[in-house]
């Protein structure tokens, strides 16, 4: 069981949001706002205020909130992104903005600000990025200069520029990262403070229903009580402390955007008749444009859910797991939305059909909250350590666990995911022997292989849990155990093939002495190729299940 909301409260919350959006955010009104490039501030305030009170979900009960956990927030984020990713960004920016307070604030600061968020429905913004400091936050230039009074620090004067801040032009309250003499530190700044200005909204590719603006701070005075945590220099640690959590939120955005597009493509293909039958009956269509995307999104979901449960069980920050979840879910969301445009043909390419907008929206998810390349680096560095510390056993051991699972619950893809892990262990070992991770390209590509293999394992475990009735009660109910098993087998084949074949490409491409025949043997290419048997039949079954769902 996860902590946070009980099952009924979560279900009711999600239903309320869907009902609200059906009434107030119709597809046409969303398309109109997108065309007008308008962030509907009033609506976002209603959602975060007396109307819906979404912000209460992530505020602890002691401060007047509902005390939702990570799992609840994942479900909420996906549901919001399914409706509109710009609105989701606007609502969730308040959550992100309040994180430095929740994580780094003193009990007094938490009480003051979180209670105000709960009671007044204030909108917040999170001000970390700067023109010169994006992925590399340590390059931060904004300064916080102490103002002394009677020999003690009475406050700070903050000066600098922030870039690409969600809700930047409309928030009531901002958390701002600035360099104090003791190092990077978070400060709370209120809208309207002297010297503080939000820029004009950016003209963006997507999420046009979300306000994004630069901020300018010129000698903005904040009293010392607004230094979060009462100590300078904790800012980067405080930002790091919630990455596992916040990256899961964006992972959920990828799932929501991806499924919003894919569901439209599935529906469309039942209605569009070409060459004598609906497109949904054409294998060349479904097995390329629908099925692999469903499998990839569900693999990412399995990883999101496992990680959310672990964070709720206080297993730590799980930054690497958050990175894996974000990486696969957002990349899968982008691929799915792109395929949905293709699935609608010429119609998909026009602004009248919402898949075109969804594709532009979901594009942001591989950029904000850490780019995909930074995720690859985070994943690869951490798992490289695990490989080194265990003398190469790490992924072989995980493969062993999957083999035990496969013996207990067959046909859920666990045996094939185990092949991916064995292969991965050997790819990493070859990289170690040939010292290949000195090449940044190799290191980052390993990050991708790791994400695929770990998500394949996760989906196999989720399919097994669904089969034996032990799936988390708050888990997404989209698919039954039979369909999950089919999707898991499909994704595990993709992951194993990717690890084995990309592994060879990487090692042969970077190492001088590698023998291709030996590598094929070491990386287990023959069993990985054999495991592709039955793929087409599984894709047929997955198609049937995806379309039955629509009929149901
Ligand atoms: C719509 C939108 C909303 C946003 N909202 C917020 C917000 O609310 N608050 C906030 O603080 N920030 C926000 N951001 C900022 C966002 O988090 C950054 O854009 C992101 O972290 C990337 O930073 P950057 O744009 O400076 O790109 P850069 O860091 O310059 O990266 C450019 C490219 O280089 C790659 N790259 C960077 N470093 C390396 C490296 N060491 N090795 C290899 N490749 C590398 C990146 O992956 C990327 O492909 C938002 C951005 C957008 C576009």
XYZ file of C-alpha atoms and ligand atoms in Angstrom:
605
model
C 0.000 0.000 0.000
C 1.168 3.484 -0.739
C 0.815 6.411 1.634
C -1.226 9.470 0.741
C -4.858 9.537 -0.313
C -7.138 6.561 0.119
C -8.339 4.883 -3.079
C -11.768 6.499 -3.093
C -10.452 10.003 -2.520
C -7.981 9.614 -5.365
C -10.677 8.239 -7.679
C -13.050 11.070 -6.773
C -10.354 13.700 -7.255
C -9.532 12.390 -10.719
C -13.214 12.221 -11.637
C -13.778 15.788 -10.463
C -10.920 17.028 -12.625
C -12.234 15.141 -15.663
C -15.763 16.479 -15.116
C -14.483 20.024 -14.700
C -12.460 19.782 -17.893
C -15.337 18.267 -19.871
C -17.391 21.315 -19.029
C -14.786 24.068 -19.026
C -12.028 22.794 -21.303
C -13.623 21.335 -24.384
C -11.387 20.269 -27.241
C -12.502 23.295 -29.258
C -11.818 25.762 -26.439
C -8.353 24.258 -25.985
C -7.649 24.582 -29.717
C -8.863 28.197 -29.638
C -6.654 29.096 -26.687
C -3.695 27.412 -28.403
C -4.339 29.388 -31.604
C -4.647 32.619 -29.611
C -1.476 31.695 -27.667
C -3.310 32.431 -24.447
C -2.646 31.037 -20.987
C -6.071 31.024 -19.295
C -4.988 32.523 -15.962
C -8.518 32.712 -14.569
C -9.112 29.047 -15.211
C -5.788 28.014 -13.717
C -6.576 30.098 -10.624
C -9.955 28.408 -10.381
C -8.312 25.017 -10.563
C -5.804 25.962 -7.857
C -8.255 27.903 -5.716
C -11.805 27.703 -4.470
C -13.051 26.010 -7.650
C -11.157 22.719 -7.666
C -8.438 23.142 -5.060
C -5.952 20.914 -6.902
C -3.074 22.440 -4.953
C -4.474 20.868 -1.768
C -3.472 17.455 -3.059
C 0.209 18.083 -2.548
C 0.067 20.106 0.664
C 0.428 18.143 3.936
C -2.722 17.804 6.041
C -1.170 19.731 8.937
C -1.105 22.835 6.721
C -4.658 22.435 5.458
C -3.953 20.215 2.445
C -4.962 16.656 1.562
C -1.510 15.125 2.007
C -1.344 13.284 -1.308
C 1.683 11.082 -1.876
C 3.913 10.625 -4.901
C 1.626 7.986 -6.384
C -1.378 10.313 -6.148
C 0.557 13.142 -7.740
C 1.632 10.865 -10.617
C -1.999 9.919 -11.300
C -3.053 13.583 -11.089
C -0.265 14.744 -13.413
C -1.115 12.150 -16.036
C -4.821 13.017 -15.874
C -4.064 16.742 -16.214
C -1.622 16.219 -19.087
C -4.181 14.036 -20.850
C -6.462 17.080 -20.860
C -3.862 19.722 -21.725
C -0.151 19.829 -21.019
C -0.022 23.626 -20.844
C -2.683 23.782 -18.143
C -0.986 20.873 -16.382
C 2.278 22.835 -16.419
C 0.574 25.933 -15.019
C -1.031 23.994 -12.174
C 2.007 21.892 -11.396
C 4.378 24.883 -11.490
C 2.851 25.828 -8.147
C 3.820 22.438 -6.836
C 7.347 22.776 -8.201
C 7.594 26.308 -6.840
C 6.645 25.138 -3.375
C 9.172 22.271 -3.364
C 12.100 24.312 -2.053
C 9.814 25.289 0.852
C 8.584 21.734 1.509
C 12.099 20.326 1.341
C 14.290 23.115 2.602
C 12.073 25.429 4.648
C 12.162 25.608 8.433
C 8.959 24.393 10.172
C 7.913 28.051 10.583
C 8.496 28.798 6.895
C 6.603 25.675 5.854
C 3.694 26.590 8.092
C 3.539 30.139 6.807
C 3.803 29.501 3.077
C 2.160 26.102 2.698
C -0.838 27.225 4.762
C -1.173 30.266 2.553
C -1.021 28.074 -0.558
C -3.756 25.869 0.877
C -6.006 28.696 2.025
C -5.474 31.380 -0.586
C -4.791 29.242 -3.675
C -1.734 31.297 -4.552
C 0.011 30.532 -7.823
C 3.726 29.864 -7.551
C 6.704 29.748 -9.883
C 10.059 27.986 -9.567
C 12.961 30.218 -10.560
C 16.120 28.205 -11.109
C 17.070 28.497 -14.808
C 18.987 31.529 -16.058
C 20.106 32.704 -19.493
C 23.573 31.232 -18.841
C 22.588 28.472 -16.410
C 20.316 25.775 -17.834
C 21.406 22.160 -17.477
C 24.405 23.465 -15.549
C 22.759 25.209 -12.609
C 26.124 25.704 -10.935
C 26.741 28.464 -13.523
C 24.148 30.527 -11.652
C 24.778 34.307 -11.802
C 21.925 35.767 -9.749
C 23.321 37.164 -6.528
C 21.903 37.639 -3.036
C 23.867 40.269 -1.151
C 23.364 40.430 2.620
C 21.948 43.654 4.068
C 23.368 44.214 7.551
C 21.602 45.887 10.445
C 23.043 46.217 13.929
C 25.784 43.732 13.028
C 23.396 41.004 11.879
C 21.990 39.965 8.480
C 18.562 41.592 8.228
C 17.854 40.580 4.644
C 19.248 40.223 1.125
C 19.223 42.223 -2.077
C 18.722 39.895 -5.030
C 19.860 40.826 -8.544
C 19.887 38.783 -11.715
C 17.796 37.257 -14.500
C 15.769 34.088 -14.661
C 14.785 32.431 -17.929
C 11.856 30.234 -19.080
C 9.939 30.356 -15.814
C 6.558 28.621 -15.901
C 3.906 30.959 -14.421
C 6.668 33.602 -14.492
C 4.292 36.351 -15.593
C 1.295 35.387 -13.462
C 2.497 33.873 -10.172
C 1.844 35.445 -6.780
C 4.873 33.889 -5.156
C 8.282 32.828 -6.482
C 11.068 30.653 -5.159
C 14.290 32.073 -6.535
C 17.706 30.423 -6.536
C 20.500 32.939 -5.982
C 24.139 32.945 -4.976
C 24.559 34.170 -1.402
C 28.059 34.512 0.083
C 27.653 30.972 1.488
C 26.605 29.527 -1.901
C 23.415 28.931 -3.893
C 20.325 29.442 -1.727
C 16.546 29.600 -2.209
C 14.547 32.718 -1.384
C 10.822 33.414 -1.398
C 9.953 36.538 -3.394
C 6.468 38.006 -3.652
C 4.991 39.439 -6.817
C 5.067 43.222 -6.747
C 8.313 43.488 -4.750
C 10.280 46.601 -5.736
C 12.740 45.809 -8.542
C 11.031 42.525 -9.475
C 9.523 42.151 -12.922
C 8.068 39.337 -14.986
C 8.734 39.520 -18.733
C 6.281 39.140 -21.584
C 5.080 35.612 -22.345
C 7.394 33.589 -24.604
C 6.071 32.667 -28.053
C 6.487 28.906 -27.715
C 6.322 25.870 -30.035
C 3.858 24.164 -27.678
C 2.220 24.301 -24.232
C 0.814 27.617 -25.357
C -1.824 27.440 -22.619
C 0.984 27.833 -20.087
C 2.601 31.148 -19.235
C 6.399 31.089 -19.570
C 8.350 34.274 -18.897
C 11.755 35.624 -17.983
C 12.180 37.389 -14.630
C 14.319 40.414 -13.869
C 15.454 41.165 -10.331
C 17.174 44.456 -9.573
C 18.179 44.864 -5.932
C 14.988 43.149 -4.796
C 14.973 43.252 -0.993
C 13.835 40.168 0.911
C 13.912 39.968 4.724
C 16.160 37.283 6.196
C 13.146 35.112 7.079
C 12.720 34.503 3.343
C 16.012 32.589 3.104
C 14.749 29.023 3.008
C 16.192 26.771 5.679
C 17.744 29.726 7.520
C 21.177 28.871 6.150
C 23.055 29.847 3.005
C 24.524 27.358 0.526
C 21.910 24.607 0.696
C 20.164 25.511 -2.570
C 21.575 22.917 -4.944
C 21.150 20.137 -2.373
C 17.549 21.215 -1.820
C 16.945 21.221 -5.588
C 18.528 17.757 -5.882
C 16.472 16.382 -3.008
C 13.250 16.443 -5.004
C 14.451 15.469 -8.462
C 13.214 11.880 -8.083
C 9.773 13.218 -7.281
C 9.558 16.098 -9.740
C 10.916 14.034 -12.618
C 8.180 11.503 -11.981
C 5.684 14.327 -12.414
C 7.094 15.149 -15.838
C 7.247 11.434 -16.662
C 3.510 11.371 -15.945
C 3.128 14.334 -18.331
C 4.782 12.190 -21.018
C 2.334 9.364 -20.326
C -0.657 11.720 -20.381
C 0.386 13.451 -23.601
C 1.364 10.194 -25.294
C -1.897 8.446 -24.443
C -3.987 11.503 -25.338
C -2.530 11.313 -28.852
C -2.594 7.533 -29.154
C -6.193 7.233 -27.998
C -7.187 9.695 -30.720
C -5.300 7.677 -33.329
C -6.942 4.436 -32.178
C -10.391 6.010 -32.366
C -9.714 7.601 -35.737
C -8.492 4.351 -37.260
C -11.815 2.660 -36.524
C -13.652 5.327 -38.514
C -11.326 6.038 -41.414
C -11.861 3.609 -44.277
C -9.147 3.135 -46.879
C -8.625 0.244 -49.328
C -11.914 -1.370 -48.434
C -11.722 -1.401 -44.650
C -11.058 0.676 -41.545
C -7.399 1.470 -40.908
C -7.679 -0.414 -37.623
C -7.792 -3.647 -39.668
C -4.492 -2.917 -41.444
C -1.566 -4.648 -39.796
C 0.989 -2.382 -41.448
C -0.763 0.512 -39.713
C -1.494 -0.843 -36.234
C 1.807 -2.691 -35.767
C 3.807 0.405 -36.615
C 1.751 3.361 -35.460
C -0.158 2.013 -32.453
C 1.118 -1.142 -30.758
C 4.830 -0.371 -30.156
C 3.848 2.975 -28.653
C 1.328 1.431 -26.290
C 3.986 -1.066 -25.177
C 6.623 1.621 -24.631
C 4.261 3.907 -22.714
C 3.166 1.043 -20.471
C 6.773 0.020 -19.811
C 7.456 3.578 -18.710
C 4.302 3.578 -16.592
C 5.399 0.412 -14.826
C 8.648 2.146 -13.895
C 6.846 5.333 -12.819
C 4.528 3.354 -10.545
C 7.324 1.310 -8.967
C 9.347 4.427 -8.303
C 6.365 6.322 -6.886
C 5.659 3.482 -4.472
C 9.293 3.410 -3.389
C 9.387 7.170 -2.791
C 6.165 6.921 -0.781
C 7.759 4.093 1.218
C 10.569 6.546 2.136
C 13.247 4.653 0.219
C 15.064 7.903 -0.513
C 15.164 10.536 -3.231
C 15.547 7.978 -6.045
C 16.975 10.560 -8.428
C 18.283 7.963 -10.867
C 14.959 6.124 -10.899
C 13.172 9.441 -11.476
C 15.540 10.043 -14.386
C 14.829 6.606 -15.909
C 11.082 7.156 -15.570
C 11.250 10.636 -17.075
C 13.534 9.578 -19.870
C 11.486 6.670 -21.154
C 8.033 8.153 -20.515
C 8.778 11.463 -22.214
C 10.641 9.930 -25.154
C 7.787 7.421 -25.546
C 5.213 10.215 -25.265
C 6.926 12.140 -28.055
C 7.184 9.111 -30.323
C 3.533 8.223 -29.693
C 2.326 11.744 -30.481
C 4.404 11.836 -33.656
C 2.963 8.476 -34.717
C -0.532 9.800 -34.001
C -0.023 12.587 -36.548
C 1.033 9.954 -39.088
C -1.960 7.815 -38.121
C -4.332 10.659 -39.008
C -2.551 11.340 -42.293
C -3.164 14.788 -43.781
C -5.796 15.539 -41.145
C -3.248 14.892 -38.411
C -1.036 17.563 -39.899
C -3.659 20.295 -39.579
C -4.411 22.440 -36.570
C -8.072 21.411 -36.596
C -7.086 17.991 -35.262
C -5.737 18.087 -31.755
C -2.970 15.501 -32.245
C -0.952 18.220 -33.978
C -1.195 20.347 -30.828
C -0.478 17.437 -28.514
C 2.699 16.681 -30.456
C 3.881 20.277 -30.023
C 2.952 20.193 -26.334
C 4.575 16.922 -25.381
C 7.851 18.046 -26.990
C 8.661 20.118 -23.904
C 8.748 17.079 -21.623
C 12.148 15.942 -22.910
C 13.528 19.426 -22.193
C 12.266 20.825 -18.893
C 13.051 19.382 -15.470
C 16.303 18.081 -16.978
C 16.821 17.293 -20.661
C 16.877 13.746 -22.002
C 20.641 13.995 -22.438
C 21.112 15.006 -18.802
C 18.854 12.078 -17.841
C 21.028 9.707 -19.889
C 24.104 11.022 -18.095
C 22.511 10.703 -14.657
C 21.348 7.153 -15.363
C 24.609 5.964 -16.882
C 26.845 7.416 -14.169
C 24.845 5.884 -11.355
C 24.473 2.425 -12.884
C 28.116 2.459 -13.964
C 28.972 2.775 -10.277
C 26.708 -0.179 -9.521
C 28.452 -2.222 -12.228
C 31.891 -1.346 -10.845
C 30.997 -1.882 -7.195
C 29.568 -5.343 -7.870
C 32.429 -6.294 -10.214
C 30.025 -6.664 -13.090
C 27.371 -8.652 -11.183
C 24.737 -5.923 -10.874
C 22.666 -6.692 -13.969
C 23.428 -10.432 -13.959
C 21.947 -10.545 -10.440
C 18.850 -8.619 -11.531
C 18.529 -11.028 -14.471
C 18.578 -13.900 -11.974
C 15.635 -12.370 -10.112
C 13.707 -12.110 -13.362
C 14.475 -15.729 -14.215
C 13.013 -16.763 -10.869
C 9.936 -14.645 -11.645
C 9.653 -16.182 -15.126
C 9.651 -19.654 -13.585
C 6.794 -18.663 -11.284
C 4.774 -16.571 -13.744
C 5.532 -17.586 -17.332
C 4.610 -15.592 -20.428
C 4.982 -12.141 -18.941
C 8.227 -11.364 -20.768
C 10.396 -11.735 -17.652
C 12.664 -14.313 -19.349
C 13.310 -11.927 -22.255
C 13.862 -8.957 -19.930
C 16.428 -11.174 -18.183
C 18.232 -11.583 -21.527
C 18.331 -7.792 -21.789
C 19.961 -7.580 -18.330
C 22.553 -10.290 -19.039
C 23.419 -8.560 -22.286
C 23.603 -5.171 -20.566
C 25.999 -6.510 -17.930
C 28.307 -7.710 -20.693
C 28.035 -4.468 -22.683
C 29.029 -2.527 -19.565
C 31.893 -4.933 -18.940
C 33.233 -4.514 -22.469
C 33.016 -0.754 -21.983
C 35.035 -1.122 -18.780
C 37.673 -3.407 -20.337
C 38.100 -1.087 -23.320
C 37.741 2.092 -21.226
C 35.009 3.315 -23.531
C 33.078 5.542 -21.138
C 35.797 8.129 -21.593
C 33.719 8.869 -24.695
C 30.731 10.899 -23.559
C 28.710 9.522 -26.475
C 29.181 5.957 -25.246
C 28.286 6.895 -21.675
C 25.047 8.611 -22.691
C 23.995 5.838 -25.066
C 24.496 3.379 -22.207
C 21.987 5.509 -20.294
C 19.396 4.741 -22.951
C 20.118 0.992 -22.951
C 19.880 0.909 -19.162
C 16.529 2.717 -19.212
C 15.088 0.272 -21.742
C 16.279 -2.810 -19.879
C 15.114 -1.558 -16.468
C 11.690 -0.575 -17.799
C 11.299 -3.975 -19.478
C 11.956 -5.624 -16.108
C 9.498 -3.302 -14.450
C 6.712 -4.030 -16.929
C 7.266 -7.778 -16.501
C 6.919 -7.346 -12.709
C 3.775 -5.245 -13.195
C 2.272 -7.890 -15.499
C 3.098 -10.558 -12.896
C 1.513 -8.510 -10.119
C -1.600 -7.992 -12.238
C -1.723 -11.733 -12.938
C -1.561 -12.720 -9.269
C -3.837 -9.920 -8.062
C -1.179 -8.039 -6.100
C -1.057 -4.872 -8.183
C -1.163 -1.659 -6.137
C -4.822 -0.725 -5.656
C -4.222 2.836 -6.901
C -2.456 1.618 -10.053
C -3.709 2.850 -13.401
C -6.511 0.466 -14.403
C -6.110 0.909 -18.177
C -5.207 -2.714 -19.017
C -6.063 -6.143 -17.643
C -3.404 -8.693 -16.748
C -3.635 -10.507 -20.076
C -2.999 -7.360 -22.091
C -0.191 -6.280 -19.783
C 1.493 -9.645 -20.343
C 1.270 -9.217 -24.127
C 2.605 -5.655 -24.009
C 5.383 -6.781 -21.682
C 6.492 -9.526 -24.068
C 6.539 -7.039 -26.941
C 8.537 -4.434 -25.045
C 10.972 -6.948 -23.551
C 11.849 -8.130 -27.075
C 12.466 -4.531 -28.153
C 14.605 -3.812 -25.093
C 16.709 -6.969 -25.388
C 17.315 -6.402 -29.093
C 18.236 -2.800 -28.465
C 20.726 -3.646 -25.730
C 22.363 -6.466 -27.715
C 22.572 -4.788 -31.092
C 23.209 -1.208 -29.978
C 25.750 -2.631 -27.532
C 27.689 -4.185 -30.408
C 27.454 -0.960 -32.396
C 28.789 1.053 -29.474
C 31.654 -1.248 -28.609
C 32.712 -1.944 -32.190
C 32.308 1.719 -33.035
C 34.583 2.846 -30.217
C 37.059 0.030 -29.489
C 39.829 -0.931 -31.843
C 40.333 -4.559 -30.876
C 36.764 -5.825 -30.554
C 35.978 -9.079 -32.416
C 32.430 -8.956 -33.709
C 31.862 -12.720 -33.560
C 33.033 -12.836 -29.941
C 30.839 -9.881 -29.022
C 27.774 -11.463 -30.599
C 28.362 -14.490 -28.391
C 29.163 -12.482 -25.249
C 26.163 -10.170 -25.638
C 23.845 -13.151 -26.185
C 22.655 -12.098 -29.623
C 21.499 -15.609 -30.612
C 19.075 -16.041 -27.673
C 17.921 -12.432 -28.088
C 17.161 -13.092 -31.753
C 15.389 -16.367 -30.871
C 13.255 -14.488 -28.362
C 11.779 -12.478 -31.228
C 9.758 -15.613 -32.140
C 6.058 -14.972 -31.656
C 6.389 -11.188 -31.943
C 3.903 -10.839 -34.777
C 1.312 -13.012 -33.062
C 1.696 -10.900 -29.916
C 1.270 -7.706 -31.912
C -1.943 -9.142 -33.393
C -3.162 -9.907 -29.868
C -2.163 -6.468 -28.603
C -4.077 -4.849 -31.463
C -7.163 -6.858 -30.614
C -6.889 -5.877 -26.941
C -6.364 -2.166 -27.703
C -9.414 -2.037 -29.929
C -11.583 -4.178 -27.635
C -10.895 -1.614 -24.931
C -12.425 1.016 -27.168
C -15.491 -1.118 -27.762
C -15.828 -1.707 -23.997
C 8.450 25.986 -21.617
C 9.519 25.909 -20.572
C 9.180 25.961 -19.231
C 10.186 25.930 -18.262
N 9.855 26.078 -16.932
C 10.855 26.257 -16.019
C 10.547 26.622 -14.670
O 9.380 26.746 -14.288
N 11.575 26.859 -13.814
C 12.878 26.738 -14.194
O 13.756 26.974 -13.365
N 13.210 26.363 -15.465
C 12.234 26.142 -16.388
N 12.546 25.809 -17.682
C 13.946 25.675 -18.050
C 14.357 24.256 -18.401
O 14.430 23.465 -17.254
C 15.678 24.359 -19.181
O 15.361 24.858 -20.458
C 16.404 23.036 -19.299
O 16.900 22.632 -18.048
C 17.559 23.089 -20.294
O 18.367 24.202 -20.088
P 18.729 25.153 -21.332
O 17.470 25.524 -21.997
O 19.615 26.230 -20.857
O 19.531 24.210 -22.332
P 21.083 23.809 -22.248
O 21.444 23.352 -20.892
O 21.917 24.883 -22.870
O 21.074 22.553 -23.232
C 21.021 22.646 -24.661
C 21.245 21.235 -25.230
O 22.543 20.770 -24.833
C 22.446 19.556 -24.123
N 23.437 19.559 -23.046
C 23.500 20.422 -21.992
N 24.547 20.110 -21.208
C 25.150 19.044 -21.767
C 26.285 18.261 -21.412
N 27.000 18.510 -20.308
N 26.631 17.237 -22.222
C 25.906 16.951 -23.339
N 24.827 17.658 -23.711
C 24.450 18.689 -22.936
C 21.026 19.516 -23.600
O 20.585 18.198 -23.360
C 20.260 20.200 -24.717
O 19.990 19.270 -25.731
C 11.544 25.791 -18.661
C 11.864 25.695 -20.021
C 10.886 25.784 -20.974
C 11.285 25.742 -22.427
